[in-house]
Short mmCIF file of C-alpha atoms and ligand atoms in Angstrom, two decimals:
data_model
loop_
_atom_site.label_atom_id
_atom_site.label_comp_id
_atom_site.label_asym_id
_atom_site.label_seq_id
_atom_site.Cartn_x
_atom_site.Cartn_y
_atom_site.Cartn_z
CA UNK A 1 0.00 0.00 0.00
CA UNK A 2 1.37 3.35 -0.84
CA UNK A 3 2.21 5.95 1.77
CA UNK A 4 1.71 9.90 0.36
CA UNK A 5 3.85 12.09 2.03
CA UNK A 6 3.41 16.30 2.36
CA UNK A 7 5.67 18.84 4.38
CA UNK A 8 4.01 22.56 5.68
CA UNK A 9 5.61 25.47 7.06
CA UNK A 10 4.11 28.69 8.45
CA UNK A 11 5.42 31.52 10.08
CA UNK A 12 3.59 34.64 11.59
CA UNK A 13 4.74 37.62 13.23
CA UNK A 14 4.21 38.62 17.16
CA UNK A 15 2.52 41.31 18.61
CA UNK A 16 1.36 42.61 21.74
CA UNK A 17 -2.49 42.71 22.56
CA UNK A 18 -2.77 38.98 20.79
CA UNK A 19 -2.94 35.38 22.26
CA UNK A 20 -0.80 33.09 21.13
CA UNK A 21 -2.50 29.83 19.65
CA UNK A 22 -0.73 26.89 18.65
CA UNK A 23 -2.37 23.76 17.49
CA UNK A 24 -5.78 24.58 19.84
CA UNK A 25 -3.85 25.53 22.78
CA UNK A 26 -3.77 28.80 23.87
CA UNK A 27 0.00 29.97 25.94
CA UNK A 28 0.21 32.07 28.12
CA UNK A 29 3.12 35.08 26.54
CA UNK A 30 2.85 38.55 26.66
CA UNK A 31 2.48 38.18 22.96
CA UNK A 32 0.87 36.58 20.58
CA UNK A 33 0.53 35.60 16.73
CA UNK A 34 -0.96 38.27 14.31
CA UNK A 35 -2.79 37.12 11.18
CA UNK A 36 -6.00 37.57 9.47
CA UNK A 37 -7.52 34.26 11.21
CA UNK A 38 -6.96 33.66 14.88
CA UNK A 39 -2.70 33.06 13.43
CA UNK A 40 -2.36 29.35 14.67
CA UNK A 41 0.75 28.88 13.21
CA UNK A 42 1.06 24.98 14.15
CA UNK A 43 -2.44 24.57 12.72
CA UNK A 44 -1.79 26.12 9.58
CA UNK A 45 1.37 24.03 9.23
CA UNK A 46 -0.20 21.05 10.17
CA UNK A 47 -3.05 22.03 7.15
CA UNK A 48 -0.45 22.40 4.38
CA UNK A 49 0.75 19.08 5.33
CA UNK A 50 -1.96 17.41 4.85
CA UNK A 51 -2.83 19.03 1.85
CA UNK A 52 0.20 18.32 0.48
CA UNK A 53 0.19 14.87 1.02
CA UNK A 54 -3.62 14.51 -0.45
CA UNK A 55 -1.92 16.54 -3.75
CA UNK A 56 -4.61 19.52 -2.75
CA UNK A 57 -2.82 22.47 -2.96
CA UNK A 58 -2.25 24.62 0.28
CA UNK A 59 -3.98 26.61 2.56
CA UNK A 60 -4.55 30.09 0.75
CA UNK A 61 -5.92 28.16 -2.14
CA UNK A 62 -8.84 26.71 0.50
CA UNK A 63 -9.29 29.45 3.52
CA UNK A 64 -7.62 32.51 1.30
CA UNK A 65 -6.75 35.42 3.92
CA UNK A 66 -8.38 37.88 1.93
CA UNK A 67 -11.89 36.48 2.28
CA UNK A 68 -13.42 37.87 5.27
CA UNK A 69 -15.28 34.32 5.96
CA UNK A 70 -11.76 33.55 7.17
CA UNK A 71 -11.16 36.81 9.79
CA UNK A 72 -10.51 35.41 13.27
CA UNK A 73 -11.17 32.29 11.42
CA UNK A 74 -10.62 29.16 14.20
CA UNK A 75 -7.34 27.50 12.88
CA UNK A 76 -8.53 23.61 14.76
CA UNK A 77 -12.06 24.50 12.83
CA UNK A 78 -10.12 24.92 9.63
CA UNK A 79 -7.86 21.62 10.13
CA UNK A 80 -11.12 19.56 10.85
CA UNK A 81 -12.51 20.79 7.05
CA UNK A 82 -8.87 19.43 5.69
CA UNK A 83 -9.24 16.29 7.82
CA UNK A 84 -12.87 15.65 6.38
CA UNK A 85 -11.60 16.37 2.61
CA UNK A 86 -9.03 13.88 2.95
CA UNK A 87 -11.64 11.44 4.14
CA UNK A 88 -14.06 12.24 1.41
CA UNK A 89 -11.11 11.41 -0.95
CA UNK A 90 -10.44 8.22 0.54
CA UNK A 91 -7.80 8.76 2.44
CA UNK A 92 -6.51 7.92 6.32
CA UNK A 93 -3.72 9.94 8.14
CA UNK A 94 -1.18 7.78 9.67
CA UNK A 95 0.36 10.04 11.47
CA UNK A 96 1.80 13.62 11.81
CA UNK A 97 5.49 15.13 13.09
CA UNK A 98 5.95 19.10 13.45
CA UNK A 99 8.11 21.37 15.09
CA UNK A 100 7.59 24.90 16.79
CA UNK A 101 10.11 27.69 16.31
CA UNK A 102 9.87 29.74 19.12
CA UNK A 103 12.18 31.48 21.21
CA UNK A 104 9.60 32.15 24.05
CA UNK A 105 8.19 30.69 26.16
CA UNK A 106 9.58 27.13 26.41
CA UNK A 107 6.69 25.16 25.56
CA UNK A 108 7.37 21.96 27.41
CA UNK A 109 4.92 22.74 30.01
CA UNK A 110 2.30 22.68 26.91
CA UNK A 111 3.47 20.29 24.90
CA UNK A 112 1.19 17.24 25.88
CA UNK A 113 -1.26 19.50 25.84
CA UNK A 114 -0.69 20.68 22.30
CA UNK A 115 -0.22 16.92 21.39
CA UNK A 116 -4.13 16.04 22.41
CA UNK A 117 -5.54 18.32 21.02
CA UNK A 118 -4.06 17.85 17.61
CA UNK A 119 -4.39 14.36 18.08
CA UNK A 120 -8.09 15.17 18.52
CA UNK A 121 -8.61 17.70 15.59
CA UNK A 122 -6.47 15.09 13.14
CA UNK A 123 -8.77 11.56 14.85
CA UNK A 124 -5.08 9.97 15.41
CA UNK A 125 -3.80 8.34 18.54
CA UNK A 126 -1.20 10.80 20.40
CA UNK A 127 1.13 8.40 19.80
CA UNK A 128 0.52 9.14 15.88
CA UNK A 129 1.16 12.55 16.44
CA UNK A 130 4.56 14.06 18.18
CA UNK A 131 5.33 17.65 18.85
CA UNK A 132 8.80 19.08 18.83
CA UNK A 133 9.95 22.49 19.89
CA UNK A 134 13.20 24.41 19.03
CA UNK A 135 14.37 28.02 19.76
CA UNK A 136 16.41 30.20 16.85
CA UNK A 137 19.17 30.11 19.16
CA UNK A 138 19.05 34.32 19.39
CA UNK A 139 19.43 34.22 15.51
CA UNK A 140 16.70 35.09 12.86
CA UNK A 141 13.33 36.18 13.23
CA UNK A 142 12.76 33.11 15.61
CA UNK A 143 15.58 34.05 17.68
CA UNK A 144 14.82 37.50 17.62
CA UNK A 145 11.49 36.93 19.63
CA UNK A 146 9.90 38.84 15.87
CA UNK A 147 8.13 35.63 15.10
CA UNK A 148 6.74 32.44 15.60
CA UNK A 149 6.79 29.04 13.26
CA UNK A 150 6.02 26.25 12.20
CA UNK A 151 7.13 22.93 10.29
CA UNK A 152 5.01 19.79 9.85
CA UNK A 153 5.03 16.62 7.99
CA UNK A 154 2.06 14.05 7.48
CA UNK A 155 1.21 10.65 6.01
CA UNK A 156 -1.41 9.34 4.25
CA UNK A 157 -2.84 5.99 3.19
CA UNK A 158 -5.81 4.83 0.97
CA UNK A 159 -7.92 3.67 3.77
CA UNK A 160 -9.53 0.78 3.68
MG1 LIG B 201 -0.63 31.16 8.76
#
């Protein structure tokens, strides 16, 4: 049986006066993403792979940011549609890896949590789905504290 294969990678900038969502979760931060939806960086990562590996384009093509059905548009809502497209096409998600750029906070403290509740959104064991985190190291928008990230990778199967 054939295993499909797609990568995604989002990045938003942070401001003050927004939370800071990633993958459902909200963490606590002085700061948070900006964007036209609610700016759930993971999520939207997490999308593109998936839509990658079901050969469906990406995310802008499906919930474009200049439609204002999408404004404060809730990133987990969003990933359910993709997860229901890929069903409707036949295929089953076997599992999901992603890592968050972020110099702060540390997200260990909300990494399990993170974990559920894209393990929920994507209807995969937590097992099938692991969550990484990684700082810039002081270097680049990451390290600069400017931004947030994002970098996924998902597999597919024909179910059945
Ligand atoms: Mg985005």
């Amino acid at each position: 049986m054939s295993t499909l294969c797609g990568i995604g990678y989002d990045s938003h900038r942070l401001v003050a006066g927004r939370p800071l969502l990633l993958g459902g979760v909200q963490i606590p931060h002085e700061r948070g993403a900006s964007g036209h939806s609610d700016a759930d960086v993971l999520a939207h990562a997490v999308i593109d792979a998936l839509l990658g590996a079901a050969g469906l384009g990406d995310i802008g093509e499906h919930f474009p940011d200049t439609d204002e059905r999408f404004s404060g548009a809730d990133s987990m809502g969003l990933l359910g549609e993709v997860v229901a497209m890929l069903e409707a096409r036949g295929l089953a998600l076997v599992n999901v890896d992603c890592t968050v750029l972020l110099e702060q906070p540390k997200l260990g403290a909300n990494r399990s949590a993170i974990r559920s509740s894209l393990a929920e959104a994507l209807g995969l064991e937590p097992q099938r789905v692991n969550v990484k985190a990684s700082t810039g190291e002081g270097i680049g928008f990451v390290g600069r504290g400017e931004g947030v990230a994002a970098l996924a990778i998902a597999s597919v199967q024909p179910a059945g």
